[in-house]
Structures are given as structure tokens and as C-alpha cells.
Amino acid sequence: MLPTALKSIYQQYKADTDVVANWLATTAYARGYSSVGSDPPAKTPGTKAQHVLAIKDFTPMAAHLANTATLKVPHFFAVAIERAIRVRKAFSKKLAASGAFTDIESDSKHAYFVNVLEEVRNLLKPALEAGVFNAEELKNAETTTEKSKNPLTNVFGILGVYEPSDAFINAPDVVVPKTPELEYIAESDKSTDEAIFALTALFDDYELLRTEITSLWAKYVAGSLDLAAVSVATNTAFEIARALEDDIQPILENNGGSERLVYTYFEALSSARGVEIMPKQRPYDAFNLEAYDIAKICLVNTQATLNRYRADNPPNTTFIIYDGVFGWYDEALGASGETNRRKDEQDTTGLLEILTGLHFLCSHLGKGLVEDEMVRGMDAMMNAPWGSTTPLWFAWAAQIYLDILQNLGKDCDKGYHEMQQEVFKIKKAMADVPIKCPERNNVLGRLRDGIRIR
């Protein structure tokens, strides 16, 4: 679970709708509202005093409040409802622009909830505090994403909706109720459409993390950050990515799991661009490589390689080092292959060359006291029940590894040589320690076992 300050886009959206539901219900009932001919809000299982408010009750409650005297809508409600409207409308618009999942029923579902929220806002508008968001900033952000050459930017471009203006950030006396204190929460949607919404929001979160990691490694190459700093930051990003997926896991599992949804989404996006993901040109291809660019952004590339590795290395089999059966990674070429096949070969070989090492580190032979997220991800994948899916965050982490590897080019061994130099410094420092000191021999022994000095 992520801390509140690191809430995902989808979780923030859900929190906003719950804030809207709670304020509407508590304020309306306190001011004499009664729902004639309807049942009281259903109690949430396992909670003491939390009830589910149906979406259909939002508008009647807002209409009742609009007719009461001296009503003042708090700032946090204005923020929550405005954000929820904008993120939902942006998602619908960008999903339609992508050409995927544009059926009438799906559009109607998205439009219904947006219309309800907009009607609530309009009814309460006279009492709403103004200046919560800068509409021009949002319009400019939407225009920028629409002009992007990236075919999926329009789909994954909803992140900007959760970037409020400076006036909002610096506004005084804004106290948002904490989620555990909410008496009412909004009715949940567990449909496939909602799962796709959650999935695209997750991809948007991942893209933000990816941008930050790329920036950090560029600073490392330039010499302004050291290896330890960027490595720890990257590992932290992997932890965040795992927590982000965990947050939306229930709705993903309710609709067949992340891998099924990703593949369905990948197929729909490819088809919308006139590319069929089948037939494959070669038996070992995971899909038609004409769809390589879309597959890469959807993490289908790395997920396919990870799945293939797990299938080829079932539990209790002899540990095998990669022998170059699919070729070797070309450091000079990096990600600059002239064809999609060459790019895919670079991705596959780059991953396979490290997967055997990760596999060893999560085995009984190689397990150590300290493990990073890549080792934990490999451990979870290899030791999961047979037939379970590869975690999406681990496929994303594998793609980040490829990004780093390919961006470093011929200097991809720079970090290894820096580690060697640090080991040399430690060994030199040990020269001043008496030979009979047990700690000295312990340190030197660990260095000898942990890294080979050439």
C-alpha cells in the first residue's frame, strides 16, 4: 500500500468520488433530505459505519442542497468533484481518440457518471468556491498530447488532470477529510470498462516514473549523480510500481487479471491502427512484430520474454546459464535497430542475459541477505503457482532495465567498473588493519565472494 502522498492516479480519482459522495450524503441528511421510495444506503461489509451511496442518488441530494439556505460548499469538495469530472472526461476523450473500445454501451457508461457529476456541480455552482483549477492549463495540456507522435500518448495522457494550479496548491484552510473517516463512499464499478480505466491510469503512473528514472540516469552519465544514488532511486521506483499495481489488483483480478487485460487492450489498440497481432512471422514470435511499438508501451514485449523464460525453466529443473541460443545483445546497437525484428532481438537477448543471473540470486544457491526489487520480482515469478500471470510491475521493471542498458550504449559496463574501484578502495583501507583482526579477514572474504576482481 502506498503512502497517501504517493497515491496513484486511479486511487486519487476513487478518493475524490468518495469525498463527493460523503459530503453530499452527510450534508443532505443533516439538512432534512429523505429519499422517498428508495432503500437507505447499503452498509459496506466488514465496516462499522460506512455506507455505499448509489450514483443515482447524487443528483437528488445536490438538488435538495441547492434549495437550502446559507449553503456553503467547502473547497475540498470543489477540488474533488472538478478533478473527478476532468479525469473521467479526459479518459473518455483520449480512449475514443485511440480507436479502442469505442462501443456505444461503453461510451454511455462513461458519459452517465460524468453527466451526474456535472449536474451536481452545476446545481451547487452558486455555492462553490471559484478558481480551483486553471482551465487554460488543462486545454493546453490536452492540445500538446493530441499533437504527440506517440500513438498511445492520447490514451495515457490523463496524468496532467491531477496537476492543480499554484493558486490551488497555496490555497489556505483546505482540509480534505481522511478516507477512514468517511461515512459514505461512492458506488463501485467493477466492469471491464472500469478495469481498462484503472489500467490506463496505471500506465500513466508508470510513464511518469519512467521519465524520472531516465532523467536520473542521464545525470549519472553526465557525472552529476553517482551510481549508488541512481541505483537506490531506481529500486525505489520499482517498489512504487509494485505498490501501484497492488492498489488496483482487485478490479484487475475481477476482470481476468492484468495480463489478460493488457493483451486485450494491446490487441484493440493495434487493430485500431490497422495492425493485426496475428499471424506471427516466426513460430517463436510472441505476436506480429508490426505491432512492436505498441507492444513495447503496453509492456507486452517484456512480459512475453518473462513468460517464455518461466515456461522454459519450470520449478525443480537444472539451473542453466543463457548460452546465446537467441543471439547476444549488441552494446553498440542498443535500441537503434533498423527493423522491428532487430529491436525485438535486442530486447530479448538483453533480458535473457540478465534473467539467468536473477534466477540464480533468487535460488537457494544464490540467495543473500540483501535483495533488490528485480530479484524479488524474479523470485515471485519463478515460484508462483503454475499458470499464474507475471506481475505487470515486473514487466515494467524489465523494460526500465532495457532502457538503462540501451541508453548507456557501449558504456553499459561503467557501473561495474565503478564498483570494482570501490572494492579496491576498501581493500586498500583494510591494509591498515592488523592481519590478525577477524573483522579484516571477514571483510576481505566477503569482497572476494561478492565480486570478482580482475
XYZ file of C-alpha atoms in Angstrom:
454
model
C 0.000 0.000 0.000
C 1.331 3.422 -0.993
C 1.525 6.307 1.481
C -1.151 8.968 0.958
C 1.374 11.353 -0.612
C 2.141 8.756 -3.317
C -1.439 7.858 -4.190
C -1.888 6.567 -7.725
C -3.977 8.393 -10.326
C -6.776 5.846 -10.093
C -6.737 5.746 -6.289
C -6.823 9.549 -6.188
C -9.787 9.508 -8.563
C -11.584 6.959 -6.371
C -10.795 9.022 -3.275
C -12.229 12.111 -4.981
C -15.511 10.361 -5.824
C -15.752 9.102 -2.233
C -15.213 12.641 -0.915
C -18.033 13.853 -3.188
C -20.342 11.041 -2.045
C -19.588 11.552 1.644
C -20.105 15.309 1.652
C -23.319 15.069 -0.385
C -24.837 12.388 1.841
C -23.825 13.731 5.248
C -24.784 17.311 4.360
C -28.061 16.364 2.675
C -29.241 14.132 5.538
C -28.230 16.784 8.063
C -30.437 19.264 6.178
C -33.542 17.096 6.115
C -33.106 15.077 2.929
C -35.095 11.865 2.637
C -35.157 9.542 -0.355
C -38.820 8.698 -0.885
C -39.439 5.198 -2.214
C -35.798 4.145 -2.113
C -33.806 1.985 0.257
C -31.268 3.535 2.630
C -27.613 3.377 1.542
C -26.203 -0.141 1.800
C -23.649 -0.809 4.507
C -20.167 -1.809 3.351
C -19.339 -5.384 4.505
C -16.791 -5.500 7.318
C -17.139 -1.855 8.363
C -18.844 -0.286 11.351
C -20.385 2.859 9.930
C -19.598 3.134 6.216
C -22.355 3.028 3.597
C -22.365 2.844 -0.191
C -24.110 5.739 -1.929
C -25.659 4.892 -5.295
C -24.708 7.145 -8.196
C -28.405 7.750 -8.914
C -28.734 9.466 -5.507
C -26.083 12.110 -6.223
C -28.324 14.434 -8.243
C -31.400 14.376 -5.933
C -29.170 15.163 -2.967
C -27.497 18.031 -4.807
C -30.911 19.388 -5.854
C -32.099 19.275 -2.238
C -28.996 21.107 -1.025
C -29.286 23.727 -3.762
C -32.676 24.724 -2.340
C -31.455 25.121 1.231
C -30.474 28.474 2.659
C -26.950 29.574 3.667
C -25.267 26.634 1.987
C -21.516 26.955 1.533
C -19.703 24.209 -0.357
C -16.201 23.616 1.087
C -13.098 23.975 -1.012
C -12.129 20.291 -0.781
C -15.462 19.284 -2.346
C -14.913 21.704 -5.230
C -11.444 20.254 -5.804
C -12.640 16.659 -5.648
C -15.608 16.980 -7.996
C -13.716 19.096 -10.522
C -10.832 16.642 -10.651
C -13.133 13.639 -10.935
C -15.030 15.233 -13.835
C -11.912 16.239 -15.699
C -10.088 12.932 -15.322
C -13.153 10.947 -16.411
C -13.833 13.202 -19.403
C -10.171 13.178 -20.396
C -10.087 9.387 -20.256
C -13.218 9.048 -22.417
C -11.911 11.535 -24.958
C -8.467 10.021 -25.233
C -9.756 6.458 -25.326
C -12.010 7.426 -28.221
C -9.056 9.092 -29.965
C -7.081 5.850 -29.673
C -9.766 3.958 -31.587
C -10.049 1.193 -28.989
C -13.187 0.155 -27.079
C -15.442 2.725 -28.754
C -18.710 0.787 -28.468
C -21.914 2.633 -27.642
C -22.511 0.855 -24.319
C -19.028 1.722 -23.061
C -19.400 5.364 -24.087
C -22.789 5.547 -22.367
C -21.388 4.261 -19.073
C -18.613 6.846 -19.027
C -20.979 9.618 -20.120
C -23.568 8.732 -17.463
C -21.256 9.197 -14.491
C -19.683 12.318 -15.976
C -23.159 13.777 -16.576
C -24.159 13.035 -12.979
C -21.065 14.761 -11.593
C -21.508 17.745 -13.908
C -25.158 18.075 -12.896
C -24.179 18.005 -9.220
C -21.552 20.667 -9.838
C -23.994 22.853 -11.774
C -26.664 22.577 -9.086
C -24.188 23.594 -6.396
C -22.309 26.104 -8.539
C -23.677 29.209 -6.780
C -22.186 27.935 -3.515
C -18.942 26.547 -4.948
C -15.668 28.332 -4.341
C -14.161 29.564 -7.604
C -10.641 29.298 -9.002
C -9.913 25.700 -8.132
C -8.384 24.825 -11.494
C -6.913 26.744 -14.391
C -8.974 25.629 -17.396
C -6.497 27.090 -19.896
C -3.672 24.985 -18.453
C -5.724 21.838 -18.961
C -6.700 22.843 -22.500
C -3.051 23.456 -23.400
C -2.050 20.095 -21.923
C -4.715 18.309 -23.972
C -3.600 20.081 -27.147
C 0.007 19.013 -26.526
C -0.879 15.341 -26.098
C -3.063 15.349 -29.195
C -0.125 16.570 -31.297
C 2.265 13.920 -29.984
C 3.640 11.362 -32.432
C 3.398 8.642 -29.806
C 0.303 6.593 -30.762
C -0.561 5.951 -27.120
C 0.049 9.404 -25.654
C -3.611 10.254 -26.208
C -4.571 7.209 -24.171
C -2.065 7.640 -21.346
C -2.275 11.436 -21.138
C -4.644 11.838 -18.184
C -1.883 12.476 -15.659
C -1.997 16.252 -16.184
C -5.510 16.369 -14.745
C -4.001 15.781 -11.310
C -1.639 18.740 -11.574
C -3.551 21.651 -9.982
C -2.572 25.275 -10.377
C -0.306 27.153 -7.956
C -3.366 29.006 -6.676
C -4.931 25.716 -5.647
C -1.753 24.366 -4.034
C -1.276 27.548 -1.992
C -4.936 27.993 -1.068
C -5.430 28.462 2.705
C -7.605 26.381 5.033
C -8.096 23.421 2.701
C -8.660 20.349 4.854
C -9.627 17.178 2.993
C -11.266 14.505 5.173
C -9.191 11.362 5.611
C -10.629 8.281 3.914
C -11.091 6.234 7.134
C -13.382 8.987 8.488
C -15.786 8.840 5.536
C -19.263 7.648 6.464
C -20.353 7.250 2.832
C -18.437 6.073 -0.230
C -19.417 6.133 -3.887
C -20.893 3.076 -5.537
C -18.089 0.978 -7.073
C -17.935 -0.019 -10.720
C -16.279 -3.408 -11.258
C -16.872 -3.627 -15.012
C -14.268 -4.274 -17.701
C -14.552 -0.629 -18.775
C -13.581 0.483 -15.275
C -10.709 -2.019 -15.250
C -9.412 -0.548 -18.528
C -9.679 2.910 -16.970
C -7.641 1.724 -13.971
C -5.112 0.027 -16.259
C -4.505 3.108 -18.416
C -4.133 5.215 -15.273
C -1.529 2.705 -14.062
C 0.357 3.024 -17.352
C 0.283 6.785 -16.893
C 1.786 6.422 -13.411
C 4.455 4.138 -14.864
C 5.267 6.620 -17.623
C 5.830 9.354 -15.045
C 8.187 7.092 -13.084
C 9.957 6.104 -16.291
C 10.569 9.743 -17.198
C 12.074 10.425 -13.778
C 14.342 7.373 -13.924
C 15.550 8.296 -17.415
C 16.403 11.775 -16.142
C 18.383 10.382 -13.196
C 20.446 8.043 -15.355
C 21.163 10.876 -17.787
C 22.594 12.800 -14.825
C 24.662 9.764 -13.890
C 26.121 9.620 -17.402
C 26.868 13.354 -17.182
C 28.678 12.827 -13.866
C 26.328 14.857 -11.668
C 24.930 11.830 -9.787
C 26.787 8.781 -8.535
C 25.911 5.152 -9.166
C 24.661 4.449 -5.652
C 22.178 7.332 -5.749
C 20.587 6.437 -9.096
C 20.551 2.724 -8.261
C 18.708 3.254 -4.981
C 16.290 5.667 -6.681
C 15.604 3.139 -9.448
C 14.975 0.369 -6.946
C 12.609 2.670 -5.053
C 10.742 3.336 -8.301
C 10.331 -0.428 -8.724
C 8.874 -0.638 -5.205
C 6.439 2.161 -6.036
C 5.469 0.435 -9.302
C 4.681 -2.761 -7.397
C 2.550 -0.874 -4.869
C 0.699 0.933 -7.670
C -0.283 -2.379 -9.249
C -1.266 -3.818 -5.869
C -3.641 -0.880 -5.332
C -5.743 -1.747 -8.392
C -5.254 -5.527 -8.228
C -8.825 -6.261 -7.033
C -10.514 -4.715 -10.069
C -7.941 -6.243 -12.436
C -8.460 -9.722 -10.955
C -12.211 -9.261 -11.141
C -11.823 -8.901 -14.916
C -9.419 -11.730 -15.683
C -6.155 -10.311 -14.345
C -3.646 -7.739 -15.564
C -2.076 -9.917 -18.260
C -5.395 -10.686 -19.940
C -6.486 -7.041 -19.817
C -3.152 -5.811 -21.161
C -3.253 -8.255 -24.054
C -6.886 -7.398 -24.845
C -6.007 -3.716 -24.774
C -2.908 -4.259 -26.899
C -4.986 -6.155 -29.468
C -7.643 -3.424 -29.587
C -5.082 -0.621 -29.986
C -3.230 -2.498 -32.727
C -6.448 -3.258 -34.595
C -7.489 0.400 -34.377
C -4.265 1.261 -36.225
C -4.785 -1.361 -38.896
C -2.289 -3.843 -37.444
C -3.344 -7.400 -36.651
C -1.292 -9.014 -33.886
C -1.596 -12.384 -35.630
C -0.308 -14.207 -37.624
C 3.282 -14.308 -36.363
C 6.086 -14.262 -38.927
C 8.067 -16.892 -36.988
C 6.939 -19.603 -34.546
C 8.863 -18.135 -31.598
C 7.490 -14.612 -32.068
C 5.050 -13.548 -29.358
C 2.986 -11.535 -31.859
C 3.129 -9.877 -35.267
C 6.180 -7.621 -34.962
C 4.469 -4.892 -36.983
C 2.866 -4.060 -33.630
C 6.253 -3.815 -31.851
C 5.977 -0.139 -30.821
C 2.503 -0.540 -29.327
C 3.532 -3.779 -27.617
C 6.533 -2.063 -26.052
C 4.458 0.672 -24.446
C 1.868 -1.880 -23.284
C 4.727 -3.963 -21.799
C 3.725 -6.946 -23.929
C 7.332 -7.302 -25.183
C 8.955 -7.797 -21.803
C 6.001 -9.743 -20.434
C 6.287 -12.215 -23.337
C 10.029 -12.703 -22.716
C 9.485 -13.244 -18.993
C 6.681 -15.730 -19.647
C 8.839 -17.609 -22.133
C 11.703 -17.820 -19.652
C 9.427 -19.146 -16.913
C 7.901 -21.719 -19.282
C 11.379 -22.920 -20.308
C 12.554 -23.129 -16.683
C 9.875 -24.881 -14.612
C 10.463 -25.472 -10.886
C 12.967 -28.127 -9.810
C 14.836 -28.076 -13.119
C 18.602 -27.790 -13.506
C 19.750 -24.169 -13.480
C 21.055 -23.285 -16.968
C 23.135 -20.235 -17.909
C 21.998 -18.452 -21.079
C 24.033 -19.880 -23.956
C 23.234 -17.407 -26.728
C 20.625 -19.582 -28.426
C 18.769 -16.412 -29.488
C 21.958 -14.435 -30.102
C 23.769 -11.904 -27.926
C 22.977 -8.320 -27.036
C 24.816 -5.769 -29.207
C 26.009 -2.953 -26.922
C 26.886 -0.671 -29.824
C 23.454 -1.042 -31.445
C 21.372 -0.510 -28.305
C 17.785 0.365 -29.238
C 18.730 1.615 -32.720
C 17.819 -1.473 -34.734
C 16.648 -0.631 -38.246
C 13.777 -3.131 -38.150
C 11.258 -4.153 -35.520
C 12.723 -7.654 -35.573
C 16.192 -6.347 -34.780
C 14.799 -4.216 -31.961
C 12.909 -7.197 -30.587
C 16.056 -9.341 -30.749
C 17.946 -6.693 -28.789
C 15.225 -6.597 -26.139
C 15.047 -10.377 -25.876
C 18.785 -11.023 -25.668
C 19.360 -8.082 -23.330
C 16.838 -9.549 -20.901
C 17.840 -13.202 -21.252
C 21.452 -12.360 -20.420
C 20.396 -10.983 -17.024
C 17.458 -13.282 -16.231
C 19.702 -16.263 -15.575
C 21.666 -14.172 -13.065
C 18.489 -13.009 -11.341
C 17.228 -16.585 -11.333
C 20.399 -17.721 -9.567
C 20.156 -14.921 -6.990
C 16.625 -15.958 -6.036
C 17.541 -19.645 -5.858
C 18.687 -21.482 -2.724
C 22.242 -21.439 -4.087
C 22.488 -17.695 -4.596
C 20.080 -16.150 -2.096
C 21.737 -13.473 0.016
C 20.873 -11.264 2.955
C 20.081 -8.283 0.716
C 17.751 -8.430 -2.286
C 16.664 -5.693 -4.652
C 13.265 -5.460 -6.332
C 14.460 -7.182 -9.516
C 15.499 -10.250 -7.516
C 12.229 -10.170 -5.556
C 10.251 -9.880 -8.779
C 12.116 -12.813 -10.296
C 11.544 -14.839 -7.143
C 7.812 -14.076 -7.192
C 7.544 -15.006 -10.875
C 9.539 -18.240 -10.731
C 7.964 -19.524 -7.517
C 4.377 -18.537 -8.251
C 1.785 -21.310 -8.723
C 1.977 -22.794 -12.213
C -0.342 -20.964 -14.589
C -0.324 -17.656 -12.685
C 0.495 -14.449 -14.537
C 3.703 -12.428 -14.453
C 3.293 -9.264 -12.340
C 2.847 -6.227 -14.565
C 5.215 -4.162 -12.415
C 7.987 -6.712 -13.023
C 7.459 -6.484 -16.789
C 7.734 -2.696 -16.409
C 10.901 -3.034 -14.304
C 12.387 -5.263 -17.018
C 11.616 -2.572 -19.597
C 13.289 0.044 -17.405
C 16.372 -2.174 -17.218
C 16.411 -2.337 -21.027
C 16.017 1.455 -21.231
C 19.029 1.946 -18.963
C 21.103 -0.693 -20.751
C 20.348 0.694 -24.201
C 20.769 4.345 -23.243
C 24.225 3.639 -21.787
C 25.312 2.066 -25.087
C 28.957 0.961 -25.109
C 29.339 2.371 -21.590
C 26.877 -0.139 -20.117
C 29.711 -1.673 -18.054
C 30.569 1.681 -16.482
C 28.763 0.812 -13.256
C 30.600 -2.498 -12.937
C 33.994 -0.794 -13.246
C 32.954 1.811 -10.672
C 32.027 -0.985 -8.267
C 35.451 -2.531 -8.861
C 37.116 0.745 -7.928
C 35.094 0.946 -4.711
C 36.205 -2.588 -3.848
C 39.832 -1.632 -4.466
C 39.416 1.316 -2.079
C 38.003 -0.947 0.627
C 40.809 -3.470 0.161
C 43.352 -0.685 0.398
C 41.753 0.558 3.604
C 41.983 -2.968 5.037
C 45.774 -2.849 4.591
C 45.932 -0.561 7.625
C 44.044 -3.076 9.774
C 46.126 -5.696 11.666
C 46.274 -9.042 9.863
C 45.117 -10.954 12.943
C 41.952 -8.868 13.235
C 38.990 -11.206 12.456
C 36.908 -8.349 11.020
C 39.627 -7.685 8.431
C 39.523 -11.233 7.093
C 35.732 -11.220 7.182
C 35.530 -8.079 5.015
C 38.114 -9.339 2.530
C 36.371 -12.698 2.316
C 33.026 -11.090 1.551
C 34.612 -8.902 -1.121
C 36.248 -11.913 -2.703
C 32.991 -13.880 -2.755
C 30.779 -10.965 -3.757
C 32.628 -9.587 -6.777
C 35.418 -10.961 -8.912
C 38.405 -8.601 -9.067
C 40.125 -8.616 -12.427
